[in-house]
Amino acid sequence: MDKPYFRLTSKPVLENPIFVQGLPGVGNVGKIAANLFLKFCGAKTFAELYSPSFPDYVSVNSKGVCRLPRYEFYAAPMEKSDFIIMTGDTQPSFDDVVAHYQLCGEILDFVDKFGCNFIVTIGGVPIIEEKTQVYLAATSLRLAMEFMEKGAVIYSKGRIMGATGLMLGLAKERNLEGVCLLGATTGFKADRGAGFSVFKFLMKALGNEVKEGL
Amino acid sequence: MDKPYFRLTSKPVLENPIFVQGLPGVGNVGKIAANLFLKFCGAKTFAELYSPSFPDYVSVNSKGVCRLPRYEFYAAPMEKSDFIIMTGDTQPSFDDVVAHYQLCGEILDFVDKFGCNFIVTIGGVPIIEEKTQVYLAATSLRLAMEFMEKGAVIYSKGRIMGATGLMLGLAKERNLEGVCLLGATTGFKADRGAGFSVFKFLMKALGNEVKEGL
Amino acid sequence: MDKPYFRLTSKPVLENPIFVQGLPGVGNVGKIAANLFLKFCGAKTFAELYSPSFPDYVSVNSKGVCRLPRYEFYAAPMEKSDFIIMTGDTQPSFDDVVAHYQLCGEILDFVDKFGCNFIVTIGGVPIIEEKTQVYLAATSLRLAMEFMEKGAVIYSKGRIMGATGLMLGLAKERNLEGVCLLGATTGFKADRGAGFSVFKFLMKALGNEVKEGL
Amino acid sequence: MDKPYFRLTSKPVLENPIFVQGLPGVGNVGKIAANLFLKFCGAKTFAELYSPSFPDYVSVNSKGVCRLPRYEFYAAPMEKSDFIIMTGDTQPSFDDVVAHYQLCGEILDFVDKFGCNFIVTIGGVPIIEEKTQVYLAATSLRLAMEFMEKGAVIYSKGRIMGATGLMLGLAKERNLEGVCLLGATTGFKADRGAGFSVFKFLMKALGNEVKEGL
């Protein structure tokens, strides 16, 4: 394998889907929120992405079956809008920044083929005091205002690291619109509460109500 | 040298050989087991692999003669099945993950030409209590069950790092079958006992009996 | 994105402009001096440079709007000579030296199209005793002498790291002329005084008088 | 600059020259020995090699004039045999092993054009007790024996790191012959004594007598 490749396992029918990305990172907030979203929507996997810039290991499940690290794409045709949800095992190794730009670019190419023109990236942001809060950055001032009115707080600390930030920046470069939602988390351990907060905010912002008991 | 290359020193006649890989790593288990295998089979070297992603040094033997780090391929035509055994001096540098994916891919291309469709990778796994144990991961549930019945323990700790894991994952991506055998080892020093355990298990699993005195 | 690209936002009319570069680095001297220069000249931005070898994050402004890290080019048509001033958010990651050589090369290609044949790079140099001093290196002995007579001190400590040095070295390789001006700074915090010293020296050297109150 | 390039400053006439390489490294032995060789032979520079895998800085001389890091090639037509001597400011960054293999390969291509078929690489080897000793590795047993008889000690510690080892290994891969001479050094500071020992040994081995007073 010498470049990233997508393996399509089925061909979903989606209309101008919103692309939602939640990868491992600070407090694992992105991945947790994406998984909650998957469960809530009854989303179905339709593609996998493999890349030589992912770490050189295999994951082994509880039954001893291995597989390469990958990103997974799920399709969720819903009433108000369709979704492509991406989550994964990892992010490209920190050493290879160029590979990260390329990989994010290829993902944007991929979702573009499905007519996607809005993206949501989810991550975590470390804070000191315990506080349930969803922070926000956007590709435009109008969008930042719109999501702020829905209850998120402007993130103005300067930088959003890794795929959560990079994907939004690259989307903007292509004249796509999108927002980044960051769940406040005190720990570096997996923070299910922060993941749930972001998920709940996103659902509400997109017009769906989520019950606490999920 | 700007890409990996194979130097064939002879052309072995092999029928659907099983590919066995044992490289330096945790407790050096993989390399030790591969070397025991070589000795047991009377295997003969037939190819060398050089790569610019190997470290930038030369090895010098006791007589002062140098050579580049490399992987070596040995052929062992045996009664029950033929083997290609690969061992080596090193693994690609940790910094260059993409190179590692590429190199493993080229090795799979290479052994594919000999009709190989089953692979065994051997490595070590660090454990705290002293225990002779062979852990197992496989490309399919059926294979995991089959080797478990032969006495290995399912490895369900999540990840197998480096070439030992990566090669198995890449093989699976090509619809090859295979297993990874990990010898439990308490130390990071070369662990001959763990290497022997894996070798013995592999021989037995493949239908050969090994006497303790080897 | 898999290679650097320039986005032109307007097309300035410039005659044999001098290229001035001030990037983040020791004491942030380069960036501070470049920003003072921008303000002084009333320079107008006309191009942006994006690169996959920049770090994988986005910057977020106080209103929550994100953008990728980039270099920015400003045009300043002035009485005695025209200027292209470049500043930016970052430098390429230290891991990827080849990318840094390439990026600087592409910048020299870019400014060459505007007829630029003299470059000034600005940086900081850490010193122990507090002293306002501008150090100097040049592409030729004649230039080193000329700027020394204007009040700078020959930098003879051996090496100038990062873009500040590399750009000058690459310019020399193309038979361009130029100087590097280093503001002495005791701290690694942003040193506005050192930035101002270099800016003031540069203005004077180029024949402009700067009032202290800027 | 996106790949290494050679700049020829003159075209020397050489017959089957011996290539001698001495670069910065342990105790700076290689570079010191190469410089002594240059002085002894009255060698004249005829080429420079620049590479984007060299570090991203410029060197500044005592008069403030900068230049990129580079390797320099010197020609020395002598009575018993002609020489190409290479020394330099640096080695490629440790991170980029592939670049190092490529660079050494290009140097071998370059000297091959002059009819070179024997190479000598010079380096240092750290030892604990103070002892003047020249260690030796070679591309063949015959050569190892030949240089051992001339007074060098077989280096059998396993590995020779960096360009000193890599160049010899790559030369062997091309069926060139050569030796590596390592000066024993106790410190990591520049060790002029060790450099002189290797130089003296090399001169003697090649049939020239060197007086102590050089």
CSV table of C-alpha atoms in Angstrom, one decimal, chain A residues 28-212:
chain,number,residue,atom,x,y,z
A,28,ASN,CA,-11.9,11.0,22.9
A,29,VAL,CA,-14.8,13.4,22.6
A,30,GLY,CA,-15.0,13.3,18.8
A,31,LYS,CA,-15.1,9.6,18.6
A,32,ILE,CA,-17.7,9.2,21.4
A,33,ALA,CA,-20.0,11.8,19.9
A,34,ALA,CA,-19.7,10.2,16.5
A,35,ASN,CA,-20.6,6.8,17.9
A,36,LEU,CA,-23.6,8.2,19.7
A,37,PHE,CA,-24.7,9.8,16.4
A,38,LEU,CA,-24.3,6.5,14.6
A,39,LYS,CA,-26.4,4.7,17.2
A,40,PHE,CA,-29.0,7.4,17.3
A,41,CYS,CA,-29.4,7.4,13.5
A,42,GLY,CA,-29.2,3.8,12.9
A,43,ALA,CA,-26.4,4.7,10.4
A,44,LYS,CA,-25.0,2.0,8.2
A,45,THR,CA,-21.4,1.6,7.2
A,46,PHE,CA,-20.7,1.9,3.5
A,47,ALA,CA,-17.0,2.7,3.1
A,48,GLU,CA,-13.6,2.2,4.7
A,49,LEU,CA,-10.5,4.3,4.2
A,50,TYR,CA,-7.0,2.8,4.6
A,51,SER,CA,-3.8,4.8,4.5
A,52,PRO,CA,0.0,4.1,4.7
A,53,SER,CA,0.2,7.2,7.0
A,54,PHE,CA,-1.8,5.4,9.7
A,55,PRO,CA,0.4,3.8,12.3
A,56,ASP,CA,2.0,0.5,11.5
A,57,TYR,CA,-0.1,-1.9,13.7
A,58,VAL,CA,-3.2,-4.1,13.5
A,59,SER,CA,-6.1,-3.9,15.9
A,60,VAL,CA,-7.2,-7.3,17.2
A,61,ASN,CA,-10.8,-7.9,18.4
A,62,SER,CA,-11.8,-10.0,21.4
A,63,LYS,CA,-12.1,-13.1,19.1
A,64,GLY,CA,-8.5,-12.7,17.8
A,65,VAL,CA,-9.4,-11.3,14.4
A,66,CYS,CA,-7.1,-8.6,13.2
A,67,ARG,CA,-7.6,-5.6,10.9
A,68,LEU,CA,-5.6,-2.6,9.8
A,69,PRO,CA,-6.4,0.8,11.4
A,70,ARG,CA,-8.9,2.7,9.2
A,71,TYR,CA,-11.5,5.4,9.0
A,72,GLU,CA,-15.1,4.2,8.6
A,73,PHE,CA,-17.9,6.0,6.8
A,74,TYR,CA,-21.6,5.6,7.7
A,75,ALA,CA,-24.6,6.7,5.8
A,76,ALA,CA,-27.7,8.0,7.6
A,77,PRO,CA,-30.6,9.1,5.5
A,78,MET,CA,-32.8,11.1,7.9
A,79,GLU,CA,-35.9,13.2,7.7
A,80,LYS,CA,-34.5,16.7,7.9
A,81,SER,CA,-31.2,16.0,6.2
A,82,ASP,CA,-28.9,13.1,5.2
A,83,PHE,CA,-25.6,12.4,6.9
A,84,ILE,CA,-22.2,10.9,6.2
A,85,ILE,CA,-20.6,10.1,9.5
A,86,MET,CA,-16.9,9.3,9.7
A,87,THR,CA,-15.1,7.9,12.7
A,88,GLY,CA,-11.9,5.9,13.0
A,89,ASP,CA,-9.2,4.1,15.0
A,90,THR,CA,-6.5,6.7,14.8
A,91,GLN,CA,-5.1,9.8,13.2
A,92,PRO,CA,-2.1,9.9,10.9
A,93,SER,CA,1.2,9.9,12.7
A,94,PHE,CA,2.2,13.4,14.0
A,95,ASP,CA,5.5,13.2,12.1
A,96,ASP,CA,3.9,13.3,8.7
A,97,VAL,CA,2.0,16.5,8.4
A,98,VAL,CA,2.0,16.4,4.6
A,99,ALA,CA,0.3,13.1,4.7
A,100,HIS,CA,-2.4,14.5,7.0
A,101,TYR,CA,-3.1,17.4,4.6
A,102,GLN,CA,-3.4,14.9,1.8
A,103,LEU,CA,-5.6,12.5,3.6
A,104,CYS,CA,-8.1,15.2,4.7
A,105,GLY,CA,-8.0,16.4,1.1
A,106,GLU,CA,-8.9,13.0,-0.2
A,107,ILE,CA,-11.8,12.7,2.3
A,108,LEU,CA,-13.2,16.0,1.1
A,109,ASP,CA,-13.0,14.8,-2.5
A,110,PHE,CA,-14.8,11.6,-1.5
A,111,VAL,CA,-17.7,13.2,0.3
A,112,ASP,CA,-17.9,15.8,-2.4
A,113,LYS,CA,-18.9,13.0,-4.8
A,114,PHE,CA,-22.0,12.5,-2.6
A,115,GLY,CA,-23.0,16.2,-3.0
A,116,CYS,CA,-21.8,17.1,0.5
A,117,ASN,CA,-21.4,20.8,1.1
A,118,PHE,CA,-21.5,21.2,4.8
A,119,ILE,CA,-19.2,19.7,7.3
A,120,VAL,CA,-19.1,19.3,11.1
A,121,THR,CA,-16.0,18.2,12.9
A,122,ILE,CA,-16.1,17.2,16.5
A,123,GLY,CA,-13.3,17.2,19.1
A,124,GLY,CA,-12.4,17.9,22.7
A,125,VAL,CA,-10.8,20.9,24.3
A,126,PRO,CA,-9.0,20.6,27.6
A,127,ILE,CA,-10.2,22.9,30.4
A,128,ILE,CA,-9.3,23.3,34.0
A,129,GLU,CA,-12.6,23.8,35.8
A,130,GLU,CA,-15.4,21.3,35.3
A,131,LYS,CA,-18.0,22.8,33.1
A,132,THR,CA,-20.3,21.4,30.5
A,133,GLN,CA,-19.8,23.5,27.5
A,134,VAL,CA,-19.6,23.2,23.7
A,135,TYR,CA,-17.1,25.5,22.0
A,136,LEU,CA,-17.4,26.5,18.4
A,137,ALA,CA,-15.4,27.7,15.4
A,138,ALA,CA,-16.8,28.1,11.9
A,139,THR,CA,-15.7,28.8,8.3
A,140,SER,CA,-17.6,32.1,8.3
A,141,LEU,CA,-18.8,34.8,10.7
A,142,ARG,CA,-22.4,34.2,9.8
A,143,LEU,CA,-22.2,30.5,10.7
A,144,ALA,CA,-20.3,31.3,13.9
A,145,MET,CA,-23.1,33.7,14.9
A,146,GLU,CA,-25.8,31.2,14.0
A,147,PHE,CA,-24.3,28.4,16.1
A,148,MET,CA,-23.6,30.7,18.9
A,149,GLU,CA,-27.3,31.6,19.0
A,150,LYS,CA,-28.0,27.9,19.3
A,151,GLY,CA,-26.0,27.8,22.6
A,152,ALA,CA,-22.3,27.2,21.7
A,153,VAL,CA,-19.5,29.4,22.9
A,154,ILE,CA,-17.1,31.0,20.5
A,155,TYR,CA,-13.7,29.3,20.7
A,156,SER,CA,-11.2,32.0,20.6
A,157,LYS,CA,-8.1,30.4,22.1
A,158,GLY,CA,-6.2,30.5,18.9
A,159,ARG,CA,-5.7,27.0,17.5
A,160,ILE,CA,-7.5,23.7,16.9
A,161,MET,CA,-5.0,20.9,16.4
A,162,GLY,CA,-5.1,17.8,14.3
A,163,ALA,CA,-7.8,16.5,12.0
A,164,THR,CA,-10.6,18.4,13.9
A,165,GLY,CA,-9.1,21.7,12.9
A,166,LEU,CA,-7.4,20.8,9.7
A,167,MET,CA,-10.5,19.4,8.0
A,168,LEU,CA,-12.4,22.6,8.7
A,169,GLY,CA,-9.6,24.7,7.4
A,170,LEU,CA,-9.3,22.7,4.2
A,171,ALA,CA,-13.0,22.7,3.7
A,172,LYS,CA,-13.0,26.5,3.9
A,173,GLU,CA,-10.2,26.6,1.3
A,174,ARG,CA,-12.6,24.8,-1.0
A,175,ASN,CA,-15.5,27.2,-0.3
A,176,LEU,CA,-17.3,24.6,1.7
A,177,GLU,CA,-19.1,25.7,4.9
A,178,GLY,CA,-18.8,24.1,8.2
A,179,VAL,CA,-18.4,24.2,12.0
A,180,CYS,CA,-16.2,22.6,14.5
A,181,LEU,CA,-17.7,21.7,17.8
A,182,LEU,CA,-15.4,21.1,20.8
A,183,GLY,CA,-16.6,19.5,24.0
A,184,ALA,CA,-15.0,20.9,27.1
A,185,THR,CA,-13.2,18.1,29.1
A,186,THR,CA,-11.1,18.1,32.2
A,187,GLY,CA,-9.3,14.8,31.6
A,188,PHE,CA,-7.4,13.1,28.9
A,189,LYS,CA,-9.3,9.9,29.6
A,190,ALA,CA,-12.3,9.1,27.4
A,191,ASP,CA,-14.9,11.6,28.5
A,192,ARG,CA,-18.4,10.2,27.7
A,193,GLY,CA,-20.1,13.2,29.2
A,194,ALA,CA,-18.4,15.7,27.0
A,195,GLY,CA,-19.1,13.5,24.0
A,196,PHE,CA,-22.7,13.4,24.9
A,197,SER,CA,-22.9,17.1,25.3
A,198,VAL,CA,-21.6,17.8,21.9
A,199,PHE,CA,-23.8,15.1,20.3
A,200,LYS,CA,-26.9,16.6,22.1
A,201,PHE,CA,-26.0,20.1,21.0
A,202,LEU,CA,-25.5,19.0,17.4
A,203,MET,CA,-28.8,17.2,17.3
A,204,LYS,CA,-30.6,20.2,18.7
A,205,ALA,CA,-28.8,22.6,16.3
A,206,LEU,CA,-29.8,20.4,13.4
A,207,GLY,CA,-33.4,20.3,14.6
A,208,ASN,CA,-33.6,16.9,16.4
A,209,GLU,CA,-34.5,16.4,20.1
A,210,VAL,CA,-32.4,13.9,22.0
A,211,LYS,CA,-33.6,12.3,25.2
A,212,GLU,CA,-31.2,12.1,28.1
